[in-house]
Coordinates of C-alpha atoms in Angstrom, one line a residue:
Chain A
X209 CA -25.3 17.1 -11.6
X210 CA -27.1 13.9 -10.8
X211 CA -27.9 12.7 -7.2
X212 CA -25.2 10.0 -7.6
X213 CA -22.6 12.6 -8.5
X214 CA -23.6 14.7 -5.6
X215 CA -23.4 11.7 -3.2
X216 CA -20.0 10.9 -4.7
X217 CA -18.6 14.4 -3.9
X218 CA -20.2 14.3 -0.5
X219 CA -18.5 11.0 0.2
X220 CA -15.2 12.4 -0.8
X221 CA -15.6 15.4 1.4
X222 CA -16.7 13.5 4.4
X223 CA -13.9 10.9 4.1
X224 CA -11.4 13.8 3.6
X225 CA -12.7 15.3 6.8
X226 CA -12.0 12.1 8.7
X227 CA -8.5 12.1 7.2
X228 CA -7.9 15.7 8.2
X229 CA -9.1 14.9 11.8
X230 CA -6.5 12.1 12.0
X231 CA -3.9 14.7 10.9
X232 CA -5.1 17.0 13.7
X233 CA -4.8 14.1 16.3
X234 CA -1.2 13.6 15.1
X235 CA -0.6 17.4 15.2
X236 CA 0.6 17.6 11.7
X237 CA 1.1 20.8 9.7
X238 CA -1.2 22.0 6.9
X239 CA 0.6 19.8 4.3
X240 CA 0.0 16.7 6.4
X241 CA -3.7 17.7 6.6
X242 CA -3.8 17.9 2.8
X243 CA -2.0 14.6 2.4
X244 CA -4.2 12.6 4.8
X245 CA -7.4 14.2 3.6
X246 CA -6.6 13.4 0.0
X247 CA -5.5 9.8 0.7
X248 CA -8.7 9.2 2.7
X249 CA -11.0 10.9 0.3
X250 CA -9.8 9.5 -3.0
X251 CA -7.8 6.4 -2.0
X252 CA -10.6 3.9 -2.2
X253 CA -11.7 5.0 -5.7
X254 CA -8.2 5.2 -6.9
X255 CA -7.5 1.6 -6.0
X256 CA -10.9 0.5 -7.5
X257 CA -10.0 2.2 -10.8
X258 CA -6.5 0.7 -10.9
X259 CA -7.9 -2.8 -10.3
X260 CA -10.5 -2.4 -13.0
X261 CA -7.9 -1.1 -15.4
X262 CA -9.8 2.2 -16.2
X263 CA -8.4 5.7 -15.9
X264 CA -8.3 6.9 -12.3
X265 CA -11.3 9.2 -11.7
X266 CA -9.4 12.2 -10.3
X267 CA -6.9 12.1 -13.1
X268 CA -9.7 12.5 -15.5
X269 CA -11.4 15.1 -13.4
X270 CA -9.3 16.6 -10.6
X271 CA -12.2 18.4 -8.9
X272 CA -12.2 15.6 -6.3
X273 CA -8.6 16.6 -5.3
X274 CA -9.7 20.2 -4.9
X275 CA -12.6 19.1 -2.7
X276 CA -10.1 17.2 -0.5
X277 CA -7.8 20.2 -0.4
X278 CA -10.7 22.6 0.6
X279 CA -11.8 20.2 3.3
X280 CA -8.3 19.9 4.7
X281 CA -7.8 23.7 4.9
X282 CA -11.2 24.1 6.5
X283 CA -10.5 21.4 9.1
X284 CA -7.1 22.8 9.8
X285 CA -8.6 26.1 10.9
X286 CA -11.5 24.6 12.8
X287 CA -10.7 21.0 13.9
X288 CA -11.9 21.6 17.4
X289 CA -15.3 22.7 16.0
X290 CA -15.4 19.7 13.6
X291 CA -14.5 17.2 16.2
X292 CA -17.0 18.5 18.7
X293 CA -19.5 17.4 16.0
X294 CA -17.9 14.0 15.7
X295 CA -21.1 12.2 16.2
X296 CA -22.6 14.1 13.3
X297 CA -19.4 13.3 11.3
X298 CA -19.8 9.6 12.0
X299 CA -23.3 9.7 10.5
X300 CA -22.1 11.7 7.5
X301 CA -19.3 9.1 7.2
X302 CA -22.0 6.5 7.0
X303 CA -23.6 8.4 4.1
X304 CA -20.2 8.4 2.4
X305 CA -19.8 4.7 3.1
X306 CA -23.2 3.9 1.6
X307 CA -22.6 6.1 -1.4
X308 CA -19.1 4.7 -2.2
X309 CA -20.1 1.0 -1.7
X310 CA -22.9 1.3 -4.3
X311 CA -21.0 3.5 -6.7
X312 CA -18.0 1.2 -6.5
X313 CA -20.2 -1.9 -7.1
X314 CA -21.9 -0.2 -10.0
X315 CA -18.6 0.7 -11.7
X316 CA -17.2 -2.8 -11.2
X317 CA -20.4 -4.4 -12.5
X318 CA -20.6 -2.1 -15.5
X319 CA -17.0 -2.8 -16.5
X320 CA -16.6 -6.5 -15.8
X321 CA -20.2 -7.8 -15.7
X322 CA -19.0 -10.0 -12.8
X323 CA -21.1 -9.9 -9.6
X324 CA -18.1 -11.1 -7.5
X325 CA -15.9 -8.4 -8.8
X326 CA -18.6 -5.8 -8.3
X327 CA -19.0 -6.7 -4.7
X328 CA -15.3 -6.6 -4.1
X329 CA -14.8 -3.2 -5.8
X330 CA -17.8 -1.8 -3.9
X331 CA -16.2 -2.9 -0.6
X332 CA -12.8 -1.6 -1.6
X333 CA -14.1 1.7 -2.7
X334 CA -15.8 2.3 0.6
X335 CA -13.1 1.0 2.9
X336 CA -9.7 1.4 1.3
X337 CA -9.4 5.1 1.9
X338 CA -10.0 4.6 5.7
X339 CA -7.6 1.7 5.8
X340 CA -4.8 3.8 4.2
X341 CA -5.6 6.7 6.5
X342 CA -5.1 4.5 9.6
X343 CA -1.9 2.9 8.2
X344 CA -0.3 6.2 7.3
X345 CA -1.4 8.0 10.5
X346 CA -0.2 5.0 12.6
X347 CA -3.6 4.6 14.2
X348 CA -5.4 1.3 14.9
X349 CA -6.9 0.1 11.7
X350 CA -10.6 0.4 11.2
X351 CA -10.2 -3.2 9.9
X352 CA -9.2 -4.4 13.4
X353 CA -12.0 -2.7 15.3
X354 CA -15.0 -4.7 16.3
X355 CA -17.2 -2.1 14.7
X356 CA -19.4 -3.1 11.8
X357 CA -17.8 -1.1 9.0
X358 CA -16.5 -3.4 6.2
X359 CA -19.7 -5.4 6.6
X360 CA -21.9 -2.4 5.8
X361 CA -19.9 -1.8 2.7
X362 CA -20.3 -5.4 1.8
X363 CA -24.1 -5.2 2.3
X364 CA -24.4 -2.1 0.1
X365 CA -22.3 -3.5 -2.7
X366 CA -24.2 -6.9 -2.5
X367 CA -27.7 -5.4 -2.5
X368 CA -26.9 -3.1 -5.4
X369 CA -25.4 -6.0 -7.4
X370 CA -28.3 -8.3 -6.8
X371 CA -30.7 -5.5 -7.6
X372 CA -29.0 -4.9 -10.9
X373 CA -28.9 -8.7 -11.6
X374 CA -32.6 -8.8 -10.9
X375 CA -33.0 -6.2 -13.6
X376 CA -34.4 -3.5 -11.2
X377 CA -34.3 0.0 -12.6
X378 CA -30.8 1.5 -11.8
X379 CA -32.2 4.2 -9.5
X380 CA -33.9 1.5 -7.4
X381 CA -30.7 -0.7 -7.2
X382 CA -28.8 2.4 -6.1
X383 CA -31.4 3.3 -3.5
X384 CA -31.6 -0.2 -2.1
X385 CA -27.8 -0.6 -1.9
X386 CA -27.5 2.8 -0.3
X387 CA -30.3 2.0 2.2
X388 CA -28.8 -1.4 3.1
X389 CA -25.3 0.0 3.8
X390 CA -26.6 3.0 5.7
X391 CA -29.0 0.8 7.7
X392 CA -26.2 -1.7 8.7
X393 CA -23.7 1.1 9.6
X394 CA -26.4 3.2 11.3
X395 CA -27.5 0.3 13.3
X396 CA -23.9 -0.3 14.4
X397 CA -23.6 3.3 15.4
X398 CA -26.9 3.6 17.2
X399 CA -27.2 0.2 18.8
X400 CA -23.6 -0.9 19.1
X401 CA -24.2 -3.8 16.8
X402 CA -21.2 -6.1 16.4
X403 CA -20.6 -9.5 14.9
X404 CA -19.4 -12.3 17.2
X405 CA -15.7 -12.1 17.0
X406 CA -13.5 -15.2 16.8
X407 CA -12.9 -15.6 20.5
X408 CA -13.3 -19.1 21.7
X409 CA -9.9 -20.5 20.5
X410 CA -8.0 -17.9 18.5
X411 CA -5.1 -19.2 16.5
X412 CA -1.8 -18.9 18.3
X413 CA 1.5 -17.5 16.9
X414 CA 3.6 -20.3 15.4
X415 CA 6.2 -20.0 18.1
X416 CA 3.7 -20.6 20.8
X417 CA 2.6 -24.0 19.5
X418 CA 4.2 -26.8 21.4
Chain B
X280 CA 22.1 11.1 -21.4
X281 CA 20.4 14.3 -20.6
X282 CA 20.8 16.1 -17.3
X283 CA 17.2 15.2 -16.3
X284 CA 17.9 11.5 -16.9
X285 CA 21.1 11.8 -14.9
X286 CA 19.2 13.5 -12.0
X287 CA 16.6 10.8 -12.3
X288 CA 19.1 8.0 -11.8
X289 CA 20.8 10.0 -9.0
X290 CA 17.5 10.3 -7.2
X291 CA 16.8 6.6 -7.5
X292 CA 20.3 5.8 -6.1
X293 CA 20.0 8.2 -3.2
X294 CA 16.6 7.0 -2.2
X295 CA 17.7 3.4 -2.5
X296 CA 20.6 4.3 -0.1
X297 CA 18.1 5.6 2.5
X298 CA 16.1 2.3 2.1
X299 CA 19.3 0.2 2.5
X300 CA 20.2 2.2 5.7
X301 CA 16.7 1.5 7.1
X302 CA 17.5 -2.2 6.4
X303 CA 20.8 -1.9 8.3
X304 CA 19.0 -0.3 11.3
X305 CA 16.6 -3.3 11.3
X306 CA 19.6 -5.7 10.9
X307 CA 18.1 -7.4 7.9
X308 CA 20.0 -9.7 5.6
X309 CA 21.2 -8.8 2.1
X310 CA 17.8 -9.7 0.5
X311 CA 16.1 -7.3 2.9
X312 CA 18.6 -4.6 1.8
X313 CA 17.7 -5.3 -1.8
X314 CA 14.0 -5.2 -1.1
X315 CA 13.9 -1.9 0.9
X316 CA 16.4 -0.2 -1.4
X317 CA 14.2 -1.0 -4.4
X318 CA 10.9 -0.1 -2.8
X319 CA 12.3 3.3 -1.7
X320 CA 14.2 4.0 -5.0
X321 CA 11.4 3.1 -7.4
X322 CA 8.2 3.1 -5.3
X323 CA 7.3 6.7 -5.9
X324 CA 7.7 6.5 -9.7
X325 CA 5.9 3.2 -9.8
X326 CA 2.8 4.6 -8.1
X327 CA 2.9 7.7 -10.3
X328 CA 2.9 5.6 -13.5
X329 CA 0.1 3.4 -12.2
X330 CA -2.1 6.4 -11.5
X331 CA -1.3 8.0 -14.8
X332 CA -2.1 4.7 -16.6
X333 CA 1.2 4.6 -18.4
X334 CA 3.7 1.7 -18.5
X335 CA 5.7 1.5 -15.3
X336 CA 9.1 3.1 -16.0
X337 CA 11.3 0.3 -14.7
X338 CA 9.2 -2.4 -16.5
X339 CA 10.1 -0.5 -19.7
X340 CA 13.8 0.0 -18.7
X341 CA 14.9 -2.1 -15.8
X342 CA 18.2 -0.2 -15.3
X343 CA 16.6 1.5 -12.4
X344 CA 16.2 -1.8 -10.6
X345 CA 19.8 -2.6 -11.2
X346 CA 20.9 0.7 -9.7
X347 CA 18.9 0.0 -6.6
X348 CA 20.4 -3.5 -6.4
X349 CA 23.9 -2.1 -6.7
X350 CA 23.3 0.5 -4.1
X351 CA 21.9 -2.1 -1.7
X352 CA 24.9 -4.4 -2.1
X353 CA 27.3 -1.4 -1.6
X354 CA 25.5 -0.2 1.6
X355 CA 25.4 -3.8 2.9
X356 CA 29.1 -3.9 2.9
X357 CA 29.7 -0.4 4.1
X358 CA 26.7 0.8 6.0
X359 CA 28.8 2.2 8.9
X360 CA 30.7 4.3 6.4
X361 CA 27.6 5.5 4.6
X362 CA 25.8 6.4 7.8
X363 CA 28.8 8.3 9.2
X364 CA 28.1 10.5 6.1
X365 CA 24.4 10.8 6.9
X366 CA 24.5 14.5 6.8
X367 CA 25.8 14.3 3.3
X368 CA 23.2 11.7 2.5
X369 CA 20.4 14.1 3.7
X370 CA 21.6 16.7 1.2
X371 CA 21.8 14.1 -1.5
X372 CA 18.3 13.0 -0.6
X373 CA 17.3 16.7 -1.0
X374 CA 18.7 16.5 -4.5
X375 CA 16.7 13.4 -5.2
X376 CA 13.5 15.0 -3.7
X377 CA 14.0 18.0 -5.9
X378 CA 14.6 15.9 -9.0
X379 CA 11.7 13.6 -8.5
X380 CA 9.2 16.3 -7.7
X381 CA 9.8 18.1 -11.0
X382 CA 10.2 15.0 -13.1
X383 CA 6.9 13.6 -11.6
X384 CA 5.1 16.9 -12.2
X385 CA 6.5 17.1 -15.8
X386 CA 5.2 13.5 -16.5
X387 CA 1.8 14.2 -15.0
X388 CA 1.4 17.5 -16.9
X389 CA 2.6 16.0 -20.2
X390 CA 0.1 13.1 -20.0
X391 CA -3.0 14.7 -18.5
X392 CA -2.5 18.5 -19.1
X393 CA -4.0 19.1 -15.7
X394 CA -2.0 21.3 -13.3
X395 CA -3.7 19.7 -10.3
X396 CA -2.8 16.2 -11.4
X397 CA 0.7 17.4 -12.1
X398 CA 1.2 18.8 -8.6
X399 CA -0.2 15.6 -7.1
X400 CA 2.0 13.3 -9.2
X401 CA 5.1 15.4 -8.5
X402 CA 4.4 15.2 -4.7
X403 CA 3.7 11.4 -4.9
X404 CA 6.8 10.6 -7.0
X405 CA 9.1 12.4 -4.5
X406 CA 7.5 11.1 -1.3
X407 CA 5.8 7.8 -1.8
X408 CA 9.0 5.7 -1.8
X409 CA 10.0 7.1 1.6
X410 CA 6.5 6.5 2.9
X411 CA 6.6 2.9 1.8
X412 CA 10.1 2.5 3.3
X413 CA 8.9 3.7 6.7
X414 CA 5.8 1.6 6.6
X415 CA 7.6 -1.6 5.6
X416 CA 10.5 -1.1 8.0
X417 CA 8.1 -0.3 10.8
X418 CA 9.8 3.1 11.5
X419 CA 7.9 6.4 12.2
X420 CA 6.7 7.7 8.9
X421 CA 8.3 10.7 7.3
X422 CA 4.8 11.9 6.9
X423 CA 4.3 12.3 10.7
X424 CA 7.6 14.1 11.4
X425 CA 7.6 17.8 11.8
X426 CA 10.3 18.1 9.2
X427 CA 9.5 20.0 6.0
X428 CA 9.6 17.2 3.4
X429 CA 6.3 16.7 1.7
X430 CA 6.1 20.5 1.5
X431 CA 9.4 20.7 -0.4
X432 CA 8.0 18.2 -2.9
X433 CA 4.9 20.3 -3.3
X434 CA 6.9 23.4 -3.8
X435 CA 9.0 21.8 -6.6
X436 CA 6.0 20.3 -8.3
X437 CA 4.0 23.6 -8.1
X438 CA 6.8 25.8 -9.4
X439 CA 7.5 23.5 -12.3
X440 CA 3.8 23.3 -13.2
X441 CA 3.3 27.1 -13.1
X442 CA 6.5 27.6 -15.1
X443 CA 5.2 25.3 -17.7
X444 CA 1.8 27.0 -17.7
X445 CA 3.6 30.3 -18.1
X446 CA 5.1 28.9 -21.2
X447 CA 8.7 29.1 -19.9
X448 CA 11.2 27.0 -21.8
X449 CA 11.2 23.5 -20.3
X450 CA 14.8 23.7 -19.1
X451 CA 13.8 26.9 -17.1
X452 CA 10.7 25.3 -15.6
X453 CA 12.8 22.3 -14.5
X454 CA 15.5 24.5 -13.1
X455 CA 13.0 26.7 -11.2
X456 CA 11.1 23.7 -9.8
X457 CA 14.3 21.9 -8.8
X458 CA 15.6 25.1 -7.1
X459 CA 12.4 25.7 -5.2
X460 CA 12.2 22.1 -3.8
X461 CA 15.9 22.1 -3.0
X462 CA 15.7 25.5 -1.3
X463 CA 12.8 24.6 0.8
X464 CA 14.2 21.2 1.9
X465 CA 17.7 22.7 2.3
X466 CA 16.3 25.5 4.5
X467 CA 14.6 22.9 6.6
X468 CA 17.8 20.9 7.0
X469 CA 20.1 23.9 7.6
X470 CA 17.8 26.2 9.7
X471 CA 15.4 23.6 11.2
X472 CA 12.5 25.2 9.4
X473 CA 9.1 23.8 10.3
X474 CA 5.5 24.7 9.8
X475 CA 3.4 25.5 12.7
X476 CA 1.8 22.2 13.6
X477 CA -1.8 21.9 14.6
X478 CA -1.3 22.2 18.4
X479 CA -3.8 24.4 19.9
X480 CA -6.8 22.1 20.1
X481 CA -6.0 18.9 18.3
X482 CA -9.0 16.6 17.5
X483 CA -9.6 14.0 20.1
X484 CA -10.4 10.3 19.5
X485 CA -14.1 9.7 19.3
X486 CA -14.2 7.7 22.5
X487 CA -12.7 10.7 24.4
X488 CA -15.5 13.1 23.5
X489 CA -17.9 13.4 26.3
Chain C
X278 CA -6.8 -27.8 -15.7
X279 CA -3.0 -27.9 -16.1
X280 CA -0.7 -28.6 -13.2
X281 CA 0.4 -24.9 -13.1
X282 CA -3.3 -23.8 -12.8
X283 CA -3.7 -26.3 -10.0
X284 CA -0.7 -25.0 -8.2
X285 CA -1.9 -21.5 -8.7
X286 CA -5.2 -22.2 -7.0
X287 CA -3.4 -24.2 -4.3
X288 CA -1.1 -21.2 -3.6
X289 CA -4.1 -18.8 -3.4
X290 CA -5.8 -21.2 -0.9
X291 CA -2.8 -21.7 1.3
X292 CA -2.0 -18.0 1.4
X293 CA -5.6 -17.2 2.1
X294 CA -5.4 -19.6 5.1
X295 CA -2.5 -17.8 6.5
X296 CA -4.4 -14.5 6.2
X297 CA -7.5 -16.1 7.9
X298 CA -5.2 -17.4 10.8
X299 CA -3.9 -13.8 11.2
X300 CA -7.6 -12.7 11.5
X301 CA -8.2 -15.3 14.1
X302 CA -5.1 -14.1 16.1
X303 CA -6.6 -10.6 16.0
X304 CA -10.1 -12.1 17.0
X305 CA -11.8 -10.4 14.1
X306 CA -15.3 -11.2 12.9
X307 CA -16.1 -13.3 9.8
X308 CA -15.8 -10.2 7.5
X309 CA -12.3 -9.6 8.8
X310 CA -11.5 -13.2 8.0
X311 CA -12.8 -12.7 4.4
X312 CA -10.8 -9.5 4.0
X313 CA -7.5 -10.7 5.3
X314 CA -7.8 -14.0 3.5
X315 CA -8.5 -12.3 0.2
X316 CA -5.7 -9.7 0.6
X317 CA -3.2 -12.4 1.4
X318 CA -4.3 -14.9 -1.3
X319 CA -4.6 -12.5 -4.2
X320 CA -2.6 -9.4 -3.2
X321 CA 0.7 -10.5 -4.7
X322 CA -0.8 -11.4 -8.1
X323 CA -2.9 -8.2 -8.1
X324 CA 0.2 -6.1 -7.6
X325 CA 2.1 -8.1 -10.3
X326 CA -0.6 -7.5 -12.8
X327 CA -0.9 -3.8 -12.0
X328 CA 2.8 -3.3 -12.5
X329 CA 2.8 -5.3 -15.8
X330 CA -0.1 -3.3 -17.1
X331 CA -2.3 -6.3 -17.8
X332 CA -5.8 -7.0 -16.6
X333 CA -5.9 -8.1 -12.9
X334 CA -6.3 -11.9 -12.9
X335 CA -9.2 -12.1 -10.5
X336 CA -11.1 -9.4 -12.4
X337 CA -10.9 -11.6 -15.5
X338 CA -11.8 -14.8 -13.5
X339 CA -13.2 -14.2 -10.0
X340 CA -12.8 -17.9 -9.0
X341 CA -9.7 -16.9 -7.0
X342 CA -11.8 -14.6 -4.9
X343 CA -14.3 -17.4 -4.2
X344 CA -11.5 -19.7 -3.2
X345 CA -10.3 -17.1 -0.7
X346 CA -13.9 -16.7 0.6
X347 CA -14.3 -20.4 1.0
X348 CA -11.0 -20.8 2.9
X349 CA -11.9 -17.8 5.2
X350 CA -15.2 -19.4 6.1
X351 CA -13.6 -22.8 6.7
X352 CA -10.9 -21.3 8.9
X353 CA -13.4 -19.2 10.8
X354 CA -15.2 -22.4 12.0
X355 CA -12.1 -24.4 12.5
X356 CA -9.1 -22.1 13.3
X357 CA -8.0 -24.1 16.3
X358 CA -7.8 -27.3 14.1
X359 CA -6.0 -25.4 11.3
X360 CA -3.4 -23.9 13.6
X361 CA -2.7 -27.2 15.4
X362 CA -1.5 -28.2 12.0
X363 CA 0.5 -25.0 11.6
X364 CA 3.7 -27.0 10.8
X365 CA 1.8 -28.6 7.9
X366 CA 0.5 -25.2 6.9
X367 CA 4.1 -23.8 6.8
X368 CA 5.0 -26.5 4.3
X369 CA 1.9 -25.9 2.3
X370 CA 2.8 -22.2 2.4
X371 CA 6.2 -23.2 0.9
X372 CA 4.4 -24.9 -1.9
X373 CA 2.4 -21.7 -2.5
X374 CA 5.6 -19.6 -2.4
X375 CA 7.3 -21.9 -4.9
X376 CA 4.3 -21.9 -7.2
X377 CA 3.8 -18.1 -7.1
X378 CA 7.4 -17.2 -7.6
X379 CA 7.7 -19.2 -10.8
X380 CA 4.2 -18.3 -12.1
X381 CA 5.0 -14.6 -11.4
X382 CA 8.3 -14.8 -13.1
X383 CA 6.8 -16.6 -16.1
X384 CA 4.1 -13.9 -16.5
X385 CA 6.7 -11.1 -16.2
X386 CA 9.0 -12.7 -18.7
X387 CA 6.2 -13.5 -21.2
X388 CA 5.0 -9.9 -21.1
X389 CA 8.1 -7.9 -21.0
X390 CA 10.9 -10.2 -22.1
X391 CA 13.2 -8.7 -19.5
X392 CA 14.8 -11.1 -17.0
X393 CA 15.2 -8.4 -14.4
X394 CA 11.5 -7.6 -14.5
X395 CA 10.7 -11.3 -14.4
X396 CA 12.7 -11.8 -11.3
X397 CA 11.1 -8.8 -9.6
X398 CA 7.6 -9.8 -10.5
X399 CA 8.2 -13.4 -9.3
X400 CA 9.4 -12.1 -6.0
X401 CA 6.5 -9.7 -5.6
X402 CA 3.9 -12.3 -6.5
X403 CA 5.1 -14.6 -3.9
X404 CA 5.7 -12.1 -1.1
X405 CA 3.5 -9.1 -1.5
X406 CA 0.3 -10.8 -0.2
X407 CA 2.1 -11.8 3.1
X408 CA 3.6 -8.3 3.4
X409 CA 0.1 -6.8 3.1
X410 CA -1.4 -9.3 5.5
X411 CA 1.2 -8.4 8.2
X412 CA 0.8 -4.6 7.6
X413 CA -3.0 -4.7 7.8
X414 CA -3.1 -7.1 10.8
X415 CA -0.5 -5.0 12.6
X416 CA 1.8 -8.0 13.0
X417 CA 5.6 -7.9 12.6
X418 CA 6.3 -8.1 8.9
X419 CA 7.6 -11.3 7.3
X420 CA 10.1 -8.9 5.7
X421 CA 11.7 -8.1 9.0
X422 CA 12.0 -11.6 10.3
X423 CA 15.4 -13.5 10.0
X424 CA 13.6 -16.3 8.2
X425 CA 14.6 -17.0 4.6
X426 CA 11.4 -16.2 2.8
X427 CA 11.9 -13.5 0.3
X428 CA 15.1 -15.2 -0.7
X429 CA 13.3 -18.4 -1.6
X430 CA 11.0 -16.4 -3.8
X431 CA 14.0 -14.8 -5.4
X432 CA 15.6 -18.2 -6.0
X433 CA 12.5 -19.6 -7.6
X434 CA 12.0 -16.6 -9.9
X435 CA 15.7 -16.5 -10.9
X436 CA 16.0 -20.2 -11.6
X437 CA 12.8 -20.2 -13.7
X438 CA 14.0 -17.1 -15.6
X439 CA 17.5 -18.5 -16.4
X440 CA 15.9 -21.8 -17.4
X441 CA 13.7 -20.0 -19.9
X442 CA 16.6 -17.9 -21.1
X443 CA 18.6 -21.1 -21.6
X444 CA 15.7 -22.3 -23.8
X445 CA 14.8 -25.2 -21.6
X446 CA 11.3 -26.6 -22.2
X447 CA 8.8 -24.6 -20.2
X448 CA 7.8 -27.6 -18.0
X449 CA 11.4 -28.0 -17.0
X450 CA 11.9 -24.3 -16.2
X451 CA 8.8 -24.4 -14.1
X452 CA 9.9 -27.6 -12.3
X453 CA 13.4 -26.2 -11.7
X454 CA 12.2 -22.9 -10.4
X455 CA 9.6 -24.5 -8.2
X456 CA 12.2 -27.0 -6.8
X457 CA 14.7 -24.2 -6.1
X458 CA 12.2 -22.1 -4.2
X459 CA 10.8 -25.1 -2.3
X460 CA 14.3 -26.4 -1.4
X461 CA 15.5 -23.0 -0.1
X462 CA 12.3 -22.4 1.9
X463 CA 12.1 -26.0 3.0
X464 CA 15.7 -25.9 4.2
X465 CA 15.0 -22.8 6.2
X466 CA 12.0 -24.5 7.8
X467 CA 13.8 -27.8 8.5
X468 CA 17.3 -26.7 9.4
X469 CA 16.6 -23.1 10.5
X470 CA 18.7 -21.7 7.7
X471 CA 19.3 -18.0 7.9
X472 CA 21.5 -15.5 6.2
X473 CA 24.0 -13.5 8.2
X474 CA 22.1 -10.4 9.2
X475 CA 23.7 -7.0 9.2
X476 CA 24.8 -7.0 12.8
X477 CA 28.4 -5.7 13.2
X478 CA 27.8 -2.0 12.9
X479 CA 24.2 -1.3 12.0
X480 CA 23.3 2.2 10.8
X481 CA 22.1 4.5 13.5
X482 CA 19.2 6.8 13.4
X483 CA 20.2 10.3 12.2
X484 CA 19.5 11.9 15.6
X485 CA 22.0 9.5 17.3
X486 CA 24.9 10.5 15.1
X487 CA 27.1 12.9 17.0

């Protein structure tokens, strides 16, 4: 098992844990834990593979589903312990984000050769699972929070892609992309980094325009 | 027309009816009825086929879309009659759920040979249409209700899959899967069965953790 | 570049602008603008291509993504100017709607030969991006508003499809479909056209039925 594969499974497990914790906040039953854990853990990669027109990764190798199921059961019986370590989980989530953004970009670039597509698939792989989790659990979307999250995925995907275009050795491109995403997300976690939001004169709803 | 095909169309029609009733609760126009009926009736199977990488069933044979359209028009002109029979509809919905969970598992197993994938596609086929309906109509998701719904789909998909792995004749696997899903869902309807929810110490939101 | 291609890019740009304006209402940062603009601009066509089982258009030619990105950046720095021209944008959006409904129907018909599928893919291409935008931004869905929107997409897709079936020259089918969608949507904008909603006796929620 290569390091990339290991990081891939780790990412699935951590994202699944955040899905299971959302299920615990909504006081769902064990099946709800399984559902939200799986959607969060494998949703981003599923969407990436659909868009790239390649077989969905967990249909080819269902181990990822089993990882999500194991995490869901574990969290169901220990959510209060897991969430008391939420800070740790956020950092693990940053590892998953960094892993998924580079893995998604690498797959997009390998299949299409297009840097634009690679950056988009890297972003989607890292963020779509969390977006689905929030939609299905009826929680405020990670998209709408001022936290730097999607940006970190973008940074990881872009750095990997440019590294590959610059003909760096694959391991170096992976490492640089991973480091970039983790640094951006970690900085946001540690120092509260945020982009300036669009505040000055936000667009109004059509009916409010005189 | 085999019994399985018949149950498939019946499932599409019943799910479409629940979508059209959601449109009537939101007081949409006829096009809104058509849209929600179709999303609910064919959404689950569409997602299943996308994930399995096979042609989407209603693209190959659009009769299913016409069934949804006919149901939508019928409910538009008679929603108050349909909903006064809501109890009946819930039982018909249980038939659809049982049909879709076994049909979805059978398709997943036939194409991938993986029991894990078969169980997931069975669950998705039976539940994804209703999840989409609730998301698009802005109603509380069936996922978040304490009712046993996803679990019944899981039971049907799992029993079919294990029947097939145990080399039962296909008709018997179908019948056992269908019966399992229908019994679980019917029990929930009749006796108010519910799983223990995660209540004791639900995970808190990150900002509430001291 | 043919007129159809031009209308296609124009539609992507206008839909992307409505996504970026939703981001400005939610006071997101620049990455949020990029995300919502892209989802709205290319979401409908992406879903159409997935369902038809053909390569996703922007994976083959990522120019559409770059158009969305350019529009997002432009709106980020000028949203108050863009929204003060919201009336103009609504009319441009009607152009995009008309273009996407005929382009989507043409693609569906060319690939499957089925008029039913063509009408569905035309509707989806024109409306799915906006539906996703509203879901992700947490705004009331365009689906649930009394405005005639989905209907205009249906009209354009149906007229194109019947034109093609009647063996009209392609340019004439495109023009007729485009004109039909634009006329229906334009009439709704100018004269406040709306369908009768289902008001008389809307379906009740199951728990309210005695």
